[in-house]
Amino acid sequence: MWLVPIEVTFYRGVMSESQGVTEPAEHREYRLAARAWLEANAELKTGVDDWSTQKTHVDPEALVAYFERCKAWQKTTAEGGYASITWDKAHGGQGGESWQASIYNEEAAAFDVTNGFLAATNAMLGTALRFHGTEDQKLTYLPPMVRADQTWCQLFSEPGAGSDLAGLGCRAERDGDIFRLNGQKVWNSMAQAADWGFMLVRSNPDAPKHKGITFILVDMSSPGIEVRPLVQPNGQAHFNEVFFDDVDVPVANVVGEIDAGWSVAKTVLMAESQFIGTSGGREASAVLIDLAQRRGVSDDPVVRQQLAQAVINDRILRLLSQVLMDALRSGKPAPIDGALLKLKLAYNRVGLGNTAMAIMGPEGLVEVGPDSTFAMEELIGRFHVSIGGGTNEVGKNNIGHRMGLPREPGVAIDTPWKDIPR
Ligand SMILES: Cc1cc2nc3c(=O)[nH]c(=O)nc-3n(C[C@H](O)[C@H](O)[C@H](O)COP(=O)(O)OP(=O)(O)OC[C@H]3O[C@@H](n4cnc5c(N)ncnc54)[C@H](O)[C@@H]3O)c2cc1C
């Protein structure tokens, strides 16, 4: 059989270097400066044993240590002038251009660095505050978020409100200058380590479900909050249940208008989809090719076929992400629905998990070591993206609605929340 040699190419400057496109001198200069800074502050990626690749930390202390390391890297990038590049300087950013952010991300993808879950919360809450926050809120919350002096978790899902998020029931009752919160949230990533949470609460049960929700910022050390980690089948406790028992939160912490938090939530969900969809940065296919070579199966025709598909999927997603991010960062309307990229990533991840196990075979389940830890993470984690940030099915429904297809049948949209059967 004729076999093309497989080359491991960790992603670097996809458009400009590997395809021989000449970039403007200003861009080239910025790229070289970013690369030099990364070389001085980080190590190049090598494979499955990288810090940025190994995400399964079954020991709670190891999970917190990983989170602390992500915070430290976030702080380093802020100090180096490479965090939140396009945000205003007053808000903790660099006041830079979209092409600078793209170039930095291209260069950083070759290095063993990650700010992990912080990148997700910063993208979600950062976008919401920049669109809906008062100037005072932006000045108060954005700079410490960029420096990782304050970390955040998302307090949206509830036992009875995941896909139907607008049906949420966690209660907020006004008492003068405070809201008193009672109820439960669930699946809250890293809530056990976060300093603050951004939360959706039911502030008006008499209004239709989308019109009685408020978006509020909550200090996780407030009396009355209990965080209970949820242990997954692989032993990791990434998620939590969070209980609220008479938790007082200042009304000043509301972002946007009281009872109009659904519009802020939509901004967060859109930013979350875009973030997840454009975050496939580590060229997972390159890690798999490296794994296949080391495990001696890189000439297995079935494995090669799966690896080729993984490379194609990576490249398609990378290029679509680049088109979307370039447009958004330069203030143009999104040329692609961000939810489509998230769907593409979700399907890619399922393929990567299956390929990792095809490479490892039964040893992936019984061996103890970095290769099997990586393969198990890919196997078990392959549905994360299909559920987190909204399931594939709900994503398709939303895309359909935005394309003008009729809504799903259900209770009339103006039914008061308290009268909806549940
Ligand atoms: C990795 C990960 C991280 C997460 N992090 C957070 C977090 O930090 N904060 C937070 O608040 N939440 C978080 N979540 C929760 C996540 O948002 C919910 O799991 C998700 O919205 C689905 O809700 P659910 O689990 O209640 O499932 P359900 O809504 O009960 O759905 C169950 C099944 O029914 C299907 N379904 C439901 N409604 C429809 C419909 N109308 N049409 C077709 N199919 C439908 C779904 O697609 C799914 O397959 C996270 C989840 C994951 C996996």
Coordinates of C-alpha atoms and ligand atoms in Angstrom, one line a residue:
M1 CA 0.0 0.0 0.0
W2 CA 1.2 3.5 -0.8
L3 CA 1.5 5.6 2.4
V4 CA 2.0 9.3 2.6
P5 CA 4.4 10.2 5.4
I6 CA 2.5 11.8 8.3
E7 CA 4.1 15.0 9.6
V8 CA 3.3 16.4 13.0
T9 CA 2.7 20.1 12.6
F10 CA 1.5 21.8 15.7
Y11 CA -0.4 24.8 14.5
R12 CA 1.5 27.9 13.8
G13 CA 0.6 30.9 11.6
V14 CA -1.8 28.8 9.5
M15 CA -2.5 31.4 6.8
S16 CA 0.6 33.4 6.8
E17 CA 3.4 30.9 7.2
S18 CA 2.5 27.4 6.3
Q19 CA 0.7 28.6 3.1
G20 CA 3.4 31.0 2.1
V21 CA 1.1 34.1 2.3
T22 CA 3.2 37.3 2.9
E23 CA 1.8 39.5 5.7
P24 CA 2.2 43.2 6.1
A25 CA 5.4 44.3 7.8
E26 CA 3.5 45.6 10.9
H27 CA 1.8 42.2 11.3
R28 CA 5.1 40.4 10.9
E29 CA 6.8 42.6 13.5
Y30 CA 3.9 41.9 15.9
R31 CA 4.1 38.2 15.3
L32 CA 7.9 38.1 15.9
A33 CA 7.5 40.1 19.1
A34 CA 4.7 37.8 20.3
R35 CA 6.8 34.7 19.4
A36 CA 9.8 36.0 21.3
W37 CA 7.7 36.8 24.3
L38 CA 6.2 33.3 24.3
E39 CA 9.6 31.7 23.9
A40 CA 10.8 33.7 26.9
N41 CA 7.7 32.8 29.0
A42 CA 6.5 29.3 27.9
E43 CA 7.6 25.9 26.5
L44 CA 6.7 24.6 23.1
K45 CA 4.0 21.9 22.9
T46 CA 5.3 18.4 22.7
G47 CA 2.4 15.9 22.9
V48 CA -0.1 14.2 25.1
D49 CA 1.9 14.9 28.3
D50 CA 1.5 18.7 28.0
W51 CA -0.1 20.7 30.7
S52 CA -2.5 22.2 28.2
T53 CA -3.5 18.7 27.0
Q54 CA -3.9 16.8 30.3
K55 CA -7.2 18.1 31.7
T56 CA -8.3 15.1 33.8
H57 CA -7.4 15.8 37.4
V58 CA -9.2 13.3 39.6
D59 CA -7.7 14.5 42.8
P60 CA -9.5 17.7 44.0
E61 CA -6.1 19.2 45.0
A62 CA -4.7 18.6 41.5
L63 CA -7.8 20.2 40.0
V64 CA -7.4 23.3 42.2
A65 CA -3.6 23.3 41.4
Y66 CA -4.5 23.2 37.7
F67 CA -6.9 26.1 38.1
E68 CA -4.2 28.1 40.0
R69 CA -1.8 27.5 37.2
C70 CA -4.3 28.7 34.7
K71 CA -4.7 31.9 36.8
A72 CA -1.0 32.4 36.9
W73 CA -0.7 32.1 33.1
Q74 CA -3.7 34.5 32.7
K75 CA -1.8 37.0 34.9
T76 CA 1.4 36.5 33.0
T77 CA -0.3 37.3 29.7
A78 CA -1.9 40.4 31.2
E79 CA 1.4 41.6 32.5
G80 CA 3.0 40.9 29.1
G81 CA 0.4 42.9 27.2
Y82 CA -1.3 39.9 25.5
A83 CA -4.5 39.4 27.5
S84 CA -7.9 40.8 26.2
I85 CA -5.9 42.4 23.3
T86 CA -9.0 44.2 21.7
W87 CA -10.5 45.5 25.0
D88 CA -10.1 49.1 26.0
K89 CA -7.1 49.8 28.2
A90 CA -9.3 51.3 30.9
H91 CA -11.1 48.0 31.0
G92 CA -7.9 46.0 31.5
G93 CA -7.3 45.3 27.8
Q94 CA -4.6 46.4 25.4
G95 CA -6.6 48.7 23.2
G96 CA -5.3 46.6 20.3
E97 CA -6.6 45.5 16.9
S98 CA -8.3 42.3 15.9
W99 CA -5.4 41.2 13.7
Q100 CA -3.1 41.4 16.8
A101 CA -5.4 39.1 18.7
S102 CA -5.5 36.6 15.8
I103 CA -1.7 36.6 15.4
Y104 CA -1.2 36.2 19.2
N105 CA -3.6 33.2 19.2
E106 CA -1.9 31.6 16.2
E107 CA 1.5 31.9 17.9
A108 CA 0.3 30.8 21.4
A109 CA -1.2 27.7 19.9
A110 CA 2.3 26.3 19.4
F111 CA 3.1 26.6 23.1
D112 CA 2.1 24.5 26.1
V113 CA 0.0 27.3 27.7
T114 CA -3.6 27.6 28.7
N115 CA -5.8 29.7 30.8
G116 CA -8.3 26.9 30.9
F117 CA -11.8 27.6 32.1
L118 CA -10.9 31.3 32.8
A119 CA -10.9 31.9 29.0
A120 CA -14.5 30.8 28.8
T121 CA -15.9 32.9 31.7
N122 CA -13.9 35.9 30.6
A123 CA -15.3 35.6 27.1
M124 CA -18.9 35.2 28.4
L125 CA -19.0 37.8 31.2
G126 CA -16.5 40.1 29.5
T127 CA -18.8 40.3 26.5
A128 CA -21.9 40.8 28.6
L129 CA -20.4 43.6 30.7
R130 CA -19.0 45.3 27.7
F131 CA -22.5 45.3 26.0
H132 CA -24.8 45.7 29.0
G133 CA -22.8 46.9 32.0
T134 CA -22.6 50.5 33.4
E135 CA -19.2 52.2 33.0
D136 CA -18.8 51.8 36.7
Q137 CA -19.4 48.0 36.5
K138 CA -16.9 47.7 33.6
L139 CA -14.2 49.6 35.6
T140 CA -14.9 47.5 38.7
Y141 CA -15.1 44.0 37.2
L142 CA -13.2 43.8 33.9
P143 CA -9.6 44.7 34.9
P144 CA -9.5 42.2 37.8
M145 CA -11.0 39.6 35.5
V146 CA -8.2 40.2 32.9
R147 CA -5.5 39.9 35.6
A148 CA -7.2 36.8 37.2
D149 CA -7.4 38.6 40.5
Q150 CA -11.1 37.8 40.4
T151 CA -12.3 34.5 38.9
W152 CA -15.9 33.7 37.8
C153 CA -18.3 30.8 37.4
Q154 CA -21.5 30.6 35.4
L155 CA -24.7 30.1 37.5
F156 CA -27.3 29.5 34.9
S157 CA -28.5 25.8 34.7
E158 CA -31.0 24.4 37.3
P159 CA -32.3 20.8 37.8
G160 CA -35.5 21.8 35.9
A161 CA -33.9 24.4 33.6
G162 CA -31.1 23.4 31.2
S163 CA -32.2 23.4 27.6
D164 CA -35.3 25.4 28.7
L165 CA -33.1 27.9 30.5
A166 CA -35.7 30.6 30.5
G167 CA -37.9 28.4 32.7
L168 CA -35.5 28.8 35.6
G169 CA -36.9 29.2 39.1
C170 CA -34.1 30.3 41.5
R171 CA -36.0 33.1 43.3
A172 CA -34.8 36.7 43.9
E173 CA -37.0 38.8 46.2
R174 CA -36.4 42.5 46.5
D175 CA -35.9 43.9 50.0
G176 CA -34.8 47.6 49.7
D177 CA -31.3 47.8 48.3
I178 CA -30.8 44.0 48.2
F179 CA -32.2 41.0 46.4
R180 CA -32.6 37.9 48.6
L181 CA -31.8 34.7 46.6
N182 CA -33.2 31.2 47.3
G183 CA -32.9 28.1 45.1
Q184 CA -30.5 25.8 43.4
K185 CA -28.1 25.8 40.4
V186 CA -26.4 22.8 38.9
W187 CA -23.5 21.8 36.5
N188 CA -21.6 24.9 37.5
S189 CA -18.1 24.4 36.2
M190 CA -15.3 25.3 38.7
A191 CA -17.8 27.0 41.1
Q192 CA -15.8 25.4 43.9
A193 CA -12.8 27.6 43.0
A194 CA -14.4 30.8 41.6
D195 CA -14.5 34.0 43.6
W196 CA -17.7 35.3 41.9
G197 CA -20.6 34.0 39.9
F198 CA -22.8 35.5 37.2
M199 CA -26.3 34.3 37.7
L200 CA -29.8 34.3 36.3
V201 CA -32.6 34.6 38.9
R202 CA -36.4 34.7 38.7
S203 CA -37.3 38.2 39.9
N204 CA -40.9 38.4 38.6
P205 CA -42.9 35.1 38.6
D206 CA -46.0 36.9 37.4
A207 CA -44.4 37.9 34.1
P208 CA -43.9 35.6 31.0
K209 CA -40.8 33.4 31.5
H210 CA -38.4 35.4 29.4
K211 CA -39.6 38.7 31.0
G212 CA -39.1 38.1 34.7
I213 CA -35.4 37.1 34.8
T214 CA -32.6 39.3 36.2
F215 CA -28.9 38.9 35.6
I216 CA -26.9 39.5 38.8
L217 CA -23.3 39.2 40.0
V218 CA -22.8 37.3 43.2
D219 CA -19.8 37.1 45.6
M220 CA -19.3 33.3 46.1
S221 CA -18.2 33.9 49.7
S222 CA -21.6 35.4 50.6
P223 CA -23.3 33.8 53.7
G224 CA -25.9 31.2 52.6
I225 CA -24.1 29.8 49.6
E226 CA -23.2 26.1 49.6
V227 CA -21.1 24.6 46.8
R228 CA -21.2 20.8 46.5
P229 CA -18.9 19.2 43.9
L230 CA -20.4 16.5 41.6
V231 CA -18.1 13.6 41.0
Q232 CA -18.0 12.2 37.4
P233 CA -17.4 8.6 36.3
N234 CA -13.7 9.3 35.8
G235 CA -13.4 10.6 39.4
Q236 CA -13.1 14.2 38.4
A237 CA -15.3 16.9 40.0
H238 CA -15.3 19.7 37.5
F239 CA -19.0 20.5 38.1
N240 CA -20.9 21.5 41.2
E241 CA -24.4 22.0 42.6
V242 CA -24.7 25.5 44.2
F243 CA -27.4 26.1 46.8
F244 CA -28.7 29.5 47.9
D245 CA -30.4 30.0 51.2
D246 CA -31.4 33.6 51.9
V247 CA -28.3 35.0 50.2
D248 CA -28.4 38.8 50.1
V249 CA -26.9 40.5 47.0
P250 CA -26.9 44.3 46.4
V251 CA -29.3 45.5 43.8
A252 CA -26.3 47.5 42.4
N253 CA -24.9 44.1 41.2
V254 CA -27.7 43.8 38.6
V255 CA -26.3 44.0 35.0
G256 CA -28.8 45.5 32.6
E257 CA -32.4 46.2 33.8
I258 CA -34.2 44.3 36.5
D259 CA -36.5 41.7 34.9
A260 CA -34.8 42.2 31.5
G261 CA -31.9 39.8 32.2
W262 CA -32.8 37.5 29.3
S263 CA -31.2 39.9 26.8
V264 CA -28.0 39.8 28.9
A265 CA -28.3 36.0 29.0
K266 CA -28.6 35.8 25.2
T267 CA -25.4 37.9 24.9
V268 CA -23.6 35.4 27.2
L269 CA -25.0 32.3 25.4
M270 CA -24.0 33.8 22.0
A271 CA -20.5 34.6 23.3
E272 CA -20.3 31.1 24.8
S273 CA -21.2 29.4 21.5
Q274 CA -18.7 31.6 19.7
F275 CA -16.0 31.0 22.3
I276 CA -16.5 27.2 22.3
G277 CA -16.7 27.0 18.5
T278 CA -13.5 29.0 18.0
S279 CA -11.5 27.4 20.8
G280 CA -10.3 24.3 18.9
G281 CA -6.9 25.9 18.9
R282 CA -4.6 23.1 19.9
E283 CA -4.8 21.2 16.6
A284 CA -6.0 18.0 18.4
S285 CA -5.3 16.0 15.2
A286 CA -1.5 16.8 15.6
V287 CA -1.6 15.3 19.1
L288 CA -3.3 12.2 17.8
I289 CA -0.8 11.8 14.9
D290 CA 2.0 12.0 17.4
L291 CA 0.2 9.4 19.6
A292 CA -0.3 7.1 16.7
Q293 CA 3.3 7.3 15.7
R294 CA 4.6 6.6 19.2
R295 CA 2.1 3.7 19.7
G296 CA 3.3 2.1 16.3
V297 CA -0.1 2.3 14.6
S298 CA 0.5 5.1 12.2
D299 CA 0.5 2.7 9.2
D300 CA -2.8 1.1 10.1
P301 CA -5.1 2.1 7.3
V302 CA -8.2 2.5 9.5
V303 CA -6.3 4.7 11.9
R304 CA -4.8 6.7 9.1
Q305 CA -8.2 7.3 7.6
Q306 CA -9.5 8.6 11.0
L307 CA -6.4 10.8 11.4
A308 CA -6.9 12.3 7.9
Q309 CA -10.5 13.1 8.7
A310 CA -9.4 14.7 12.0
V311 CA -6.9 16.9 10.2
I312 CA -9.6 18.0 7.7
N313 CA -12.0 18.7 10.5
D314 CA -9.4 20.7 12.4
R315 CA -8.6 22.8 9.4
I316 CA -12.2 23.5 8.4
L317 CA -13.0 24.7 11.9
R318 CA -9.8 26.7 12.2
L319 CA -10.6 28.6 8.9
L320 CA -14.3 29.2 9.8
S321 CA -13.2 30.5 13.2
Q322 CA -10.8 32.8 11.6
V323 CA -13.4 34.2 9.3
L324 CA -15.9 34.7 12.1
M325 CA -13.4 36.3 14.6
D326 CA -11.9 38.6 12.0
A327 CA -15.4 40.0 11.2
L328 CA -16.4 40.3 14.8
R329 CA -13.2 41.9 16.0
S330 CA -13.4 44.5 13.3
G331 CA -17.0 45.4 14.2
K332 CA -18.6 43.7 11.1
P333 CA -21.8 41.5 11.3
A334 CA -21.0 37.8 11.9
P335 CA -20.8 36.1 8.5
I336 CA -21.4 32.7 10.1
D337 CA -23.7 31.8 13.0
G338 CA -21.4 31.1 15.9
A339 CA -23.7 28.2 16.9
L340 CA -22.7 26.4 13.7
L341 CA -19.1 26.4 14.7
K342 CA -20.0 25.0 18.1
L343 CA -21.9 22.2 16.4
K344 CA -18.9 21.5 14.1
L345 CA -16.6 21.4 17.1
A346 CA -19.0 19.1 18.9
Y347 CA -19.0 16.6 16.0
N348 CA -15.2 16.9 15.7
R349 CA -14.7 16.1 19.4
V350 CA -16.8 12.9 19.1
G351 CA -14.5 11.8 16.2
L352 CA -11.4 12.7 18.2
G353 CA -12.5 10.6 21.2
N354 CA -13.2 7.6 19.0
T355 CA -9.8 8.0 17.2
A356 CA -7.9 8.3 20.4
M357 CA -9.4 5.0 21.6
A358 CA -8.8 3.3 18.1
I359 CA -5.1 4.3 18.5
M360 CA -4.8 3.0 22.1
G361 CA -7.0 -0.1 21.7
P362 CA -7.8 -1.9 25.0
E363 CA -4.7 -0.4 26.6
G364 CA -6.4 2.9 26.6
L365 CA -8.7 1.5 29.3
V366 CA -6.3 -0.4 31.4
E367 CA -2.9 1.2 31.1
V368 CA -1.9 3.9 33.6
G369 CA 0.1 6.7 32.1
P370 CA -0.2 10.0 30.1
D371 CA -1.2 8.3 26.8
S372 CA -4.2 6.5 28.4
T373 CA -5.1 9.5 30.6
F374 CA -5.2 11.6 27.4
A375 CA -7.2 8.9 25.5
M376 CA -9.7 8.5 28.4
E377 CA -10.2 12.3 28.5
E378 CA -10.9 12.4 24.8
L379 CA -13.3 9.4 25.1
I380 CA -15.3 10.6 28.1
G381 CA -14.9 14.3 27.3
R382 CA -16.1 13.8 23.7
F383 CA -19.7 14.7 24.6
H384 CA -18.7 17.9 26.7
V385 CA -19.2 20.2 23.8
S386 CA -22.3 18.4 22.6
I387 CA -24.0 19.3 25.9
G388 CA -22.2 22.2 27.6
G389 CA -23.2 25.7 26.4
G390 CA -26.5 24.2 25.1
T391 CA -27.0 20.7 23.5
N392 CA -26.6 20.0 19.8
E393 CA -30.3 19.5 19.5
V394 CA -31.2 22.8 21.0
G395 CA -28.4 24.5 19.0
K396 CA -30.0 23.2 15.8
N397 CA -33.5 24.4 17.0
N398 CA -32.0 27.9 17.6
I399 CA -30.3 28.0 14.3
G400 CA -33.6 27.0 12.7
H401 CA -35.5 29.8 14.5
R402 CA -32.9 32.3 13.3
M403 CA -33.3 31.1 9.8
G404 CA -37.0 31.8 10.0
L405 CA -38.4 28.3 10.6
P406 CA -41.4 28.0 12.9
R407 CA -40.9 27.8 16.6
E408 CA -41.4 24.5 18.4
P409 CA -44.9 23.9 19.8
G410 CA -45.3 24.7 23.5
V411 CA -47.1 26.9 25.9
A412 CA -48.0 30.4 24.6
I413 CA -45.0 32.7 25.0
D414 CA -47.0 35.3 27.1
T415 CA -48.1 32.7 29.7
P416 CA -47.0 34.0 33.2
W417 CA -44.0 31.9 34.5
K418 CA -45.9 30.9 37.6
D419 CA -48.7 29.3 35.5
I420 CA -46.5 27.2 33.3
P421 CA -46.9 23.5 34.2
R422 CA -43.6 21.9 35.4
Ligands
LIG1 C1 -18.9 20.5 30.0 C2 -20.2 21.2 30.6 C3 -20.0 22.4 31.2 C4 -21.1 23.0 31.8 N1 -20.9 24.2 32.5 C5 -22.0 24.8 33.0 C6 -21.7 26.0 33.8 O1 -20.6 26.4 34.1 N2 -22.8 26.7 34.3 C7 -24.1 26.3 34.0 O2 -25.0 26.9 34.5 N3 -24.3 25.1 33.3 C8 -23.3 24.4 32.8 N4 -23.5 23.2 32.1 C9 -24.9 22.7 31.9 C10 -25.4 22.8 30.5 O3 -25.7 24.2 30.1 C11 -26.7 21.9 30.4 O4 -26.3 20.6 30.7 C12 -27.3 22.0 29.1 O5 -27.9 23.3 28.8 C13 -28.4 20.9 28.9 O6 -29.3 21.0 30.0 P1 -29.7 19.7 30.8 O7 -28.4 19.0 31.2 O8 -30.7 20.1 31.8 O9 -30.4 18.7 29.7 P2 -31.9 18.7 29.3 O10 -32.3 20.1 29.0 O11 -32.7 18.0 30.3 O12 -31.8 17.9 28.0 C14 -31.8 16.4 27.9 C15 -31.9 16.0 26.5 O13 -33.1 16.4 25.9 C16 -32.8 17.1 24.7 N5 -33.7 18.2 24.5 C17 -34.2 19.1 25.5 N6 -35.0 20.0 25.0 C18 -35.1 19.7 23.7 C19 -35.8 20.4 22.6 N7 -36.6 21.4 22.8 N8 -35.6 19.8 21.3 C20 -34.8 18.8 21.1 N9 -34.1 18.1 22.1 C21 -34.3 18.6 23.4 C22 -31.4 17.7 24.9 O14 -30.8 17.9 23.6 C23 -30.7 16.5 25.6 O15 -30.3 15.6 24.7 C24 -22.4 22.5 31.6 C25 -22.6 21.3 30.9 C26 -21.5 20.6 30.4 C27 -21.6 19.3 29.7

